[in-house]
PDB file of C-alpha atoms in Angstrom:
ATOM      1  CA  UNK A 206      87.129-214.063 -95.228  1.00  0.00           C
ATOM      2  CA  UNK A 207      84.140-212.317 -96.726  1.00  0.00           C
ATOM      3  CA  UNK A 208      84.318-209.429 -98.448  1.00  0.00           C
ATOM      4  CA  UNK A 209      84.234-206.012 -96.560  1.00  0.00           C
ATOM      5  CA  UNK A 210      81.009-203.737 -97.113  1.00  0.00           C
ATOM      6  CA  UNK A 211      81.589-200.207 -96.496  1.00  0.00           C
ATOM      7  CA  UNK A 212      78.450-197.337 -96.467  1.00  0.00           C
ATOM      8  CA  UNK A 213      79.477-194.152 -97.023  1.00  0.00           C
ATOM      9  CA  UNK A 214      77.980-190.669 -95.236  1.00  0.00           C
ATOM     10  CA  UNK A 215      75.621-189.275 -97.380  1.00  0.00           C
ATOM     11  CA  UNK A 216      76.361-185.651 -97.598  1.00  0.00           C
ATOM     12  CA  UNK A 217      73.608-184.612 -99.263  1.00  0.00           C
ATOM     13  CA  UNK A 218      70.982-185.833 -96.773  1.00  0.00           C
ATOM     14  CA  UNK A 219      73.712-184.680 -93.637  1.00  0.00           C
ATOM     15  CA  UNK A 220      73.410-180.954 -95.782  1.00  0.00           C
ATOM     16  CA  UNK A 221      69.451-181.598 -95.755  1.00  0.00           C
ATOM     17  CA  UNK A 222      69.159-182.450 -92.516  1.00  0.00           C
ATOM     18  CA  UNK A 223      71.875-179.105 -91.097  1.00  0.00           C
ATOM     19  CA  UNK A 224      69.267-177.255 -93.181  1.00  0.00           C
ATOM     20  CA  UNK A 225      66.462-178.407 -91.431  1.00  0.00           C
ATOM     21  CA  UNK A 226      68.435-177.751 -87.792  1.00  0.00           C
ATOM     22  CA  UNK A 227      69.190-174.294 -88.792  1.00  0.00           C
ATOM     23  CA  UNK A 228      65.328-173.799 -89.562  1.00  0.00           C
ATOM     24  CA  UNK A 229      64.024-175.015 -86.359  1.00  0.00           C
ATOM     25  CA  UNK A 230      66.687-173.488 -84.874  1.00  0.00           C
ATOM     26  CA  UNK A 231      65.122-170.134 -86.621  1.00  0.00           C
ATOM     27  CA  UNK A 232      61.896-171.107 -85.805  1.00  0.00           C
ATOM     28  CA  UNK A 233      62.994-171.378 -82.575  1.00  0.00           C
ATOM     29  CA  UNK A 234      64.738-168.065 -81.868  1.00  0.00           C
ATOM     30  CA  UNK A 235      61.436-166.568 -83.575  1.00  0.00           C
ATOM     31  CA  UNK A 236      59.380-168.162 -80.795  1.00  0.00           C
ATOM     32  CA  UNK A 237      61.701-166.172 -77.907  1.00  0.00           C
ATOM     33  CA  UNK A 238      62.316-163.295 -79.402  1.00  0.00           C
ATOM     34  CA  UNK A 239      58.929-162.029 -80.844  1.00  0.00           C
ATOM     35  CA  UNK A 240      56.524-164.964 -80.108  1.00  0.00           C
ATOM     36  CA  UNK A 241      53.319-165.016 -82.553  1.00  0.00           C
ATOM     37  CA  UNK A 242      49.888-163.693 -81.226  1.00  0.00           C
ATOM     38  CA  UNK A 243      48.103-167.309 -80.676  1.00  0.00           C
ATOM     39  CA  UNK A 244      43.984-166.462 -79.753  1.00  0.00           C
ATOM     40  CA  UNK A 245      43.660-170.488 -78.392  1.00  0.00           C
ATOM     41  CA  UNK A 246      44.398-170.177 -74.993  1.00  0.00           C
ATOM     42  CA  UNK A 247      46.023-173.434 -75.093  1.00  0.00           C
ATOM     43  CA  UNK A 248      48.630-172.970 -77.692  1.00  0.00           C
ATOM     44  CA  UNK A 249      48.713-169.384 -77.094  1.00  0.00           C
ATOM     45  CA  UNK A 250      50.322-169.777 -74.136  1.00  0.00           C
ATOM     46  CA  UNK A 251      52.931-167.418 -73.516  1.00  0.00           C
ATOM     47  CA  UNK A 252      55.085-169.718 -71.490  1.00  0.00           C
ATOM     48  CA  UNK A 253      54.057-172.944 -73.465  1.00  0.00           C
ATOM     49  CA  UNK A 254      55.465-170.739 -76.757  1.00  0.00           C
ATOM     50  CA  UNK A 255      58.616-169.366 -74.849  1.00  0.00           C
ATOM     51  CA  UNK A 256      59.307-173.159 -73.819  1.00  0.00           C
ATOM     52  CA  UNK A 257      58.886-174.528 -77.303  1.00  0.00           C
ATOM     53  CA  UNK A 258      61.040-171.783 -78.541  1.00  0.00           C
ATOM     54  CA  UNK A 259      64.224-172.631 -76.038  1.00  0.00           C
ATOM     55  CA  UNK A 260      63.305-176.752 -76.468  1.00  0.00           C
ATOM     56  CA  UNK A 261      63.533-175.942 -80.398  1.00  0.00           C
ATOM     57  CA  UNK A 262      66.914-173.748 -80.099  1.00  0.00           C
ATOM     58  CA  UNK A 263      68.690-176.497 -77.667  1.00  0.00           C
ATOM     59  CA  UNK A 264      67.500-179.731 -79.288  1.00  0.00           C
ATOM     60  CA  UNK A 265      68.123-178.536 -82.890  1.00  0.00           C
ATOM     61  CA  UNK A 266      70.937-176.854 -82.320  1.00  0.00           C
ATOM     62  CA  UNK A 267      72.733-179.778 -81.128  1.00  0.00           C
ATOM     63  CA  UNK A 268      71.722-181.696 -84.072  1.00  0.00           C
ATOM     64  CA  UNK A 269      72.943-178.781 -86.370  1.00  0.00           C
ATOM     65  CA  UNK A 270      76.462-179.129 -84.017  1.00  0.00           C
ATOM     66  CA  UNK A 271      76.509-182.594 -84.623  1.00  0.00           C
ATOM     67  CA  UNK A 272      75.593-182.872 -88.164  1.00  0.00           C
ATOM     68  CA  UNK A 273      78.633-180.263 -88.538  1.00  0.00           C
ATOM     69  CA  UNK A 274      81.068-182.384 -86.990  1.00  0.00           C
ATOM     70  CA  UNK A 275      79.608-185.734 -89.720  1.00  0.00           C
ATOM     71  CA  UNK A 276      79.912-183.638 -92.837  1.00  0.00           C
ATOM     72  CA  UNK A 277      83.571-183.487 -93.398  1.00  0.00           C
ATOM     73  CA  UNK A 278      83.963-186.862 -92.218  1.00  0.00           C
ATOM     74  CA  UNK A 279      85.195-189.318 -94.971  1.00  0.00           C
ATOM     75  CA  UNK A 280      85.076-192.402 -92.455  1.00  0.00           C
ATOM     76  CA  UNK A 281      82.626-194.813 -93.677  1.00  0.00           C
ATOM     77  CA  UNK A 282      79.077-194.646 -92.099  1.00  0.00           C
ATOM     78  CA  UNK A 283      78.756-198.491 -91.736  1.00  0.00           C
ATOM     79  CA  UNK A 284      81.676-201.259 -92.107  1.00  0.00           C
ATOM     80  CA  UNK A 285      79.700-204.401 -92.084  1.00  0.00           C
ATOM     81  CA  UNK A 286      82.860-207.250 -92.485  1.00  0.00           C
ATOM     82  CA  UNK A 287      83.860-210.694 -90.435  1.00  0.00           C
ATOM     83  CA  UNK A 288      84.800-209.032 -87.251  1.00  0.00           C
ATOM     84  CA  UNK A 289      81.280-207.486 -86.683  1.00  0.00           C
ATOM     85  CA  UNK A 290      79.493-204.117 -87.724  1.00  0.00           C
ATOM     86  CA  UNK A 291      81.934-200.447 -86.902  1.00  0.00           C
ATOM     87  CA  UNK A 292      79.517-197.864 -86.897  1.00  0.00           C
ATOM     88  CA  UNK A 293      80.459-193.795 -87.990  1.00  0.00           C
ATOM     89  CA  UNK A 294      76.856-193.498 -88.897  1.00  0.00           C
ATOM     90  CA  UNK A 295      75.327-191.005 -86.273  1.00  0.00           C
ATOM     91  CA  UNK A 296      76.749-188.769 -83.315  1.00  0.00           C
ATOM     92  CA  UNK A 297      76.378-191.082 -80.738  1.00  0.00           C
ATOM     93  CA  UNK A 298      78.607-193.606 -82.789  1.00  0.00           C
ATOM     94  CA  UNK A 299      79.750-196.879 -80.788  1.00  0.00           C
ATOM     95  CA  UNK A 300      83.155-197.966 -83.273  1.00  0.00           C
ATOM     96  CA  UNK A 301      82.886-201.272 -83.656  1.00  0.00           C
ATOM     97  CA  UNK A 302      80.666-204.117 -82.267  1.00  0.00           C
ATOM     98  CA  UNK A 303      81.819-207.530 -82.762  1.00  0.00           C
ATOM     99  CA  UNK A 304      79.337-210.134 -84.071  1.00  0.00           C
ATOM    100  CA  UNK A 305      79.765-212.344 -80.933  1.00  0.00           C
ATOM    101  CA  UNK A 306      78.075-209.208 -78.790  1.00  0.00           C
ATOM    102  CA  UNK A 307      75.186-209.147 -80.812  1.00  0.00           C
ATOM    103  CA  UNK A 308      71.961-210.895 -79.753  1.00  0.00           C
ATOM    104  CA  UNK A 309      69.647-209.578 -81.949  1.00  0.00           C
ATOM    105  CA  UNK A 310      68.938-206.330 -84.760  1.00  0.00           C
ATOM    106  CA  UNK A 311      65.480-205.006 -83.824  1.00  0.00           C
ATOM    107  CA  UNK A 312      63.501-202.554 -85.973  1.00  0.00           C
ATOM    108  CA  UNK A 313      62.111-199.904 -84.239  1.00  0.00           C
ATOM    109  CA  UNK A 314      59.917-196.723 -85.370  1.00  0.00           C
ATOM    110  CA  UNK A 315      59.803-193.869 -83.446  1.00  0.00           C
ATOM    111  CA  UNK A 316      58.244-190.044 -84.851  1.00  0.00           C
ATOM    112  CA  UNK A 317      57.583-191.829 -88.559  1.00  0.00           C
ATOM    113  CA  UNK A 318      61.547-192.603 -88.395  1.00  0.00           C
ATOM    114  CA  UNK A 319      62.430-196.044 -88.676  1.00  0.00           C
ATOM    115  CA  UNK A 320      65.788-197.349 -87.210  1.00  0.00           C
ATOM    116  CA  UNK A 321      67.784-200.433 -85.947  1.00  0.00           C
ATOM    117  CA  UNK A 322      68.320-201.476 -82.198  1.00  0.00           C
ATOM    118  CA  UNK A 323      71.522-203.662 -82.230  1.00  0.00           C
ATOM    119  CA  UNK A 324      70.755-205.648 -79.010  1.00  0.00           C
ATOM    120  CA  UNK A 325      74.018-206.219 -77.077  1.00  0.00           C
ATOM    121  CA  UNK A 326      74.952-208.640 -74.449  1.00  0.00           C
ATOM    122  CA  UNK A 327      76.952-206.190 -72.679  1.00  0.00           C
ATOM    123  CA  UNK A 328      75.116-202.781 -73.267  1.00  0.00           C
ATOM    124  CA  UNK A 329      76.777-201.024 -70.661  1.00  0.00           C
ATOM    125  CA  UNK A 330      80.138-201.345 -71.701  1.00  0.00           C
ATOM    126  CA  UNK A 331      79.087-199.229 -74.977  1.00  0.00           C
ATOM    127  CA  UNK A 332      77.798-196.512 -72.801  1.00  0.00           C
ATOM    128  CA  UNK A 333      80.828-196.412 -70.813  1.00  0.00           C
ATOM    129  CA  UNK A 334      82.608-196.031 -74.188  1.00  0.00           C
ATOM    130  CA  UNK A 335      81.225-192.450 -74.879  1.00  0.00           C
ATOM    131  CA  UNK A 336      83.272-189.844 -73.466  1.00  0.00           C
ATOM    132  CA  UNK A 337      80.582-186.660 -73.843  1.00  0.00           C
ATOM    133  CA  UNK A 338      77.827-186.395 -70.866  1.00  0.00           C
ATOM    134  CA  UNK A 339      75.381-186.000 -73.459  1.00  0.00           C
ATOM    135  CA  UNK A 340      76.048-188.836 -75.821  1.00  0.00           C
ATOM    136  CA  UNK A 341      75.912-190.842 -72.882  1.00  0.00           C
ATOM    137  CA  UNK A 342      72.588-189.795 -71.483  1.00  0.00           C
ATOM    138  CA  UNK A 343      71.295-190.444 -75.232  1.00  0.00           C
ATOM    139  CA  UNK A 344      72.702-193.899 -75.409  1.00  0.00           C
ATOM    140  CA  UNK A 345      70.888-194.442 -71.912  1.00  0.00           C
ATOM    141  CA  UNK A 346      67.609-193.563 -72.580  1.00  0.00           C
ATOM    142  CA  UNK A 347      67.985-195.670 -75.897  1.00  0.00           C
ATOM    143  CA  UNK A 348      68.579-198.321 -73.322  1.00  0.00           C
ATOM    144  CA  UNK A 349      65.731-197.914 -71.032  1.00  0.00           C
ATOM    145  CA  UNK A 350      63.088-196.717 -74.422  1.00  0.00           C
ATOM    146  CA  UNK A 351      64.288-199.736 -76.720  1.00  0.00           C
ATOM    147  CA  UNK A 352      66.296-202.061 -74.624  1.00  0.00           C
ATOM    148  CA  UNK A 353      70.061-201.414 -76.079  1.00  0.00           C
ATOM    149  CA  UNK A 354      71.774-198.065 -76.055  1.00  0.00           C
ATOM    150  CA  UNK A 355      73.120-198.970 -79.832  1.00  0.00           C
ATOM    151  CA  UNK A 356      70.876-197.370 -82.696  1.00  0.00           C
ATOM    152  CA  UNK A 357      71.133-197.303 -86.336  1.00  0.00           C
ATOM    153  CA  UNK A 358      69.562-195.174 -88.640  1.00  0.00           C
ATOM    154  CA  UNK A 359      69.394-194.803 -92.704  1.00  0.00           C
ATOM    155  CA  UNK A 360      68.805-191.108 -92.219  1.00  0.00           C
ATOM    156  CA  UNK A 361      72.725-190.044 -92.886  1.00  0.00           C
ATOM    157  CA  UNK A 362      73.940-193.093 -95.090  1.00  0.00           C
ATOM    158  CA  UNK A 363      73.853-193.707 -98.808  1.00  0.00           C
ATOM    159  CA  UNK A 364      71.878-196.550 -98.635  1.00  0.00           C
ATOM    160  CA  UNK A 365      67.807-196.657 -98.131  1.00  0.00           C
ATOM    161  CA  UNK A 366      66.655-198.151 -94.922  1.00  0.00           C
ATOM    162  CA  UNK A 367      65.574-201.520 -96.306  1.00  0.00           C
ATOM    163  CA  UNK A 368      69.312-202.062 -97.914  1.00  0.00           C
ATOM    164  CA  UNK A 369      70.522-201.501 -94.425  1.00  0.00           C
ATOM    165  CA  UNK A 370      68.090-203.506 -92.739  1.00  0.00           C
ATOM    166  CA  UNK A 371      68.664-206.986 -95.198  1.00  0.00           C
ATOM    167  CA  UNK A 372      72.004-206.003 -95.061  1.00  0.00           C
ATOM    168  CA  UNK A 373      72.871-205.951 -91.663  1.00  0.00           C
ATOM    169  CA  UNK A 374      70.406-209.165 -91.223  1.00  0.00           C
ATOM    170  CA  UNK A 375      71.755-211.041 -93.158  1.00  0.00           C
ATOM    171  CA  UNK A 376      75.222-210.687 -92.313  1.00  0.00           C
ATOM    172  CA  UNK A 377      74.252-210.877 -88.564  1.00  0.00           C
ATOM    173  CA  UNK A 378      72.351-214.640 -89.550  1.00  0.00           C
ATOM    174  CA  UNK A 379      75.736-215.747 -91.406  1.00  0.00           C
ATOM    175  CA  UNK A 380      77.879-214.453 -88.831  1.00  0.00           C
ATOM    176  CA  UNK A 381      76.098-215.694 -85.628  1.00  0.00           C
ATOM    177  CA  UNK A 382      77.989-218.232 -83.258  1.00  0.00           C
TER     178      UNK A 382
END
């Protein structure tokens, strides 16, 4: 047996990133409740403003909820060991996926963001897997965008995205059957 890597949460970029929720979130409420004077008639839009304002408040705010819920959490983010990869890393986290489901990591950049698409043989079992409504609508359209419900990002571990990218690829190459 190998030895167990463990990445921790990163609270200071999970406080950064509940900071930057609340904002939009602010932003947001701004937009509904006294939406700026815009002279283009395109952005200016009442209605186009009012529906930025409500996307902002729901979409943020449910980061902000689940960035909450991470930051008290002392579970690792990532346990990379023998049996395969347990992932605590994001709110739509899948536990753990053995290496023997695992056909390929992917890297994938969406908005500037850069993240990992663990391709699984059996992606519909990890959807099944997530009790919420929500969290399983996200891990669907991951599926039908990227081609795996399972995503990985840097954004809330202490480790920079390249560490997690050679990491996980080159435990997934030692590990594969």
């Amino acid at each position: 047996m190998t030895e167990q890597i463990e990445i921790p949460l990163s609270k200071n970029k999970l406080t950064l990133m509940l900071i930057g929720s609340f904002a939009f979130v602010a932003a947001g409420l701004w937009f509904v409740i006294k939406p700026p004077t815009i002279s283009n008639p395109i952005i200016g839009n009442p209605t186009l403003i009012l529906t930025v304002g409500i996307a902002a408040i729901l979409f943020f705010g449910l980061c902000a909820f689940y960035v909450a819920k991470k930051l008290p959490d002392k579970t690792p983010g990532l346990i990379i060991n023998d049996k395969g990869v347990t992932d605590n890393s994001g709110g739509v986290s899948v536990g753990l996926i053995p290496w023997s489901d695992i056909k390929a990591i992917t890297l994938e950049t969406a908005a500037n963001q850069r993240f990992l698409m663990v391709i699984v043989k059996n992606p519909d079992e990890y959807i099944d897997r997530q009790k919420g409504f929500i969290k399983k609508k996200a891990m669907q359209m991951n599926y039908n965008t990227y081609g795996s419900p399972i995503s990985i990002s840097a954004n809330g571990l202490k480790c920079n995205f390249d560490e997690l990218y050679t990491t996980l690829q080159d435990k997934f190459n030692n590990n594969k059957a």
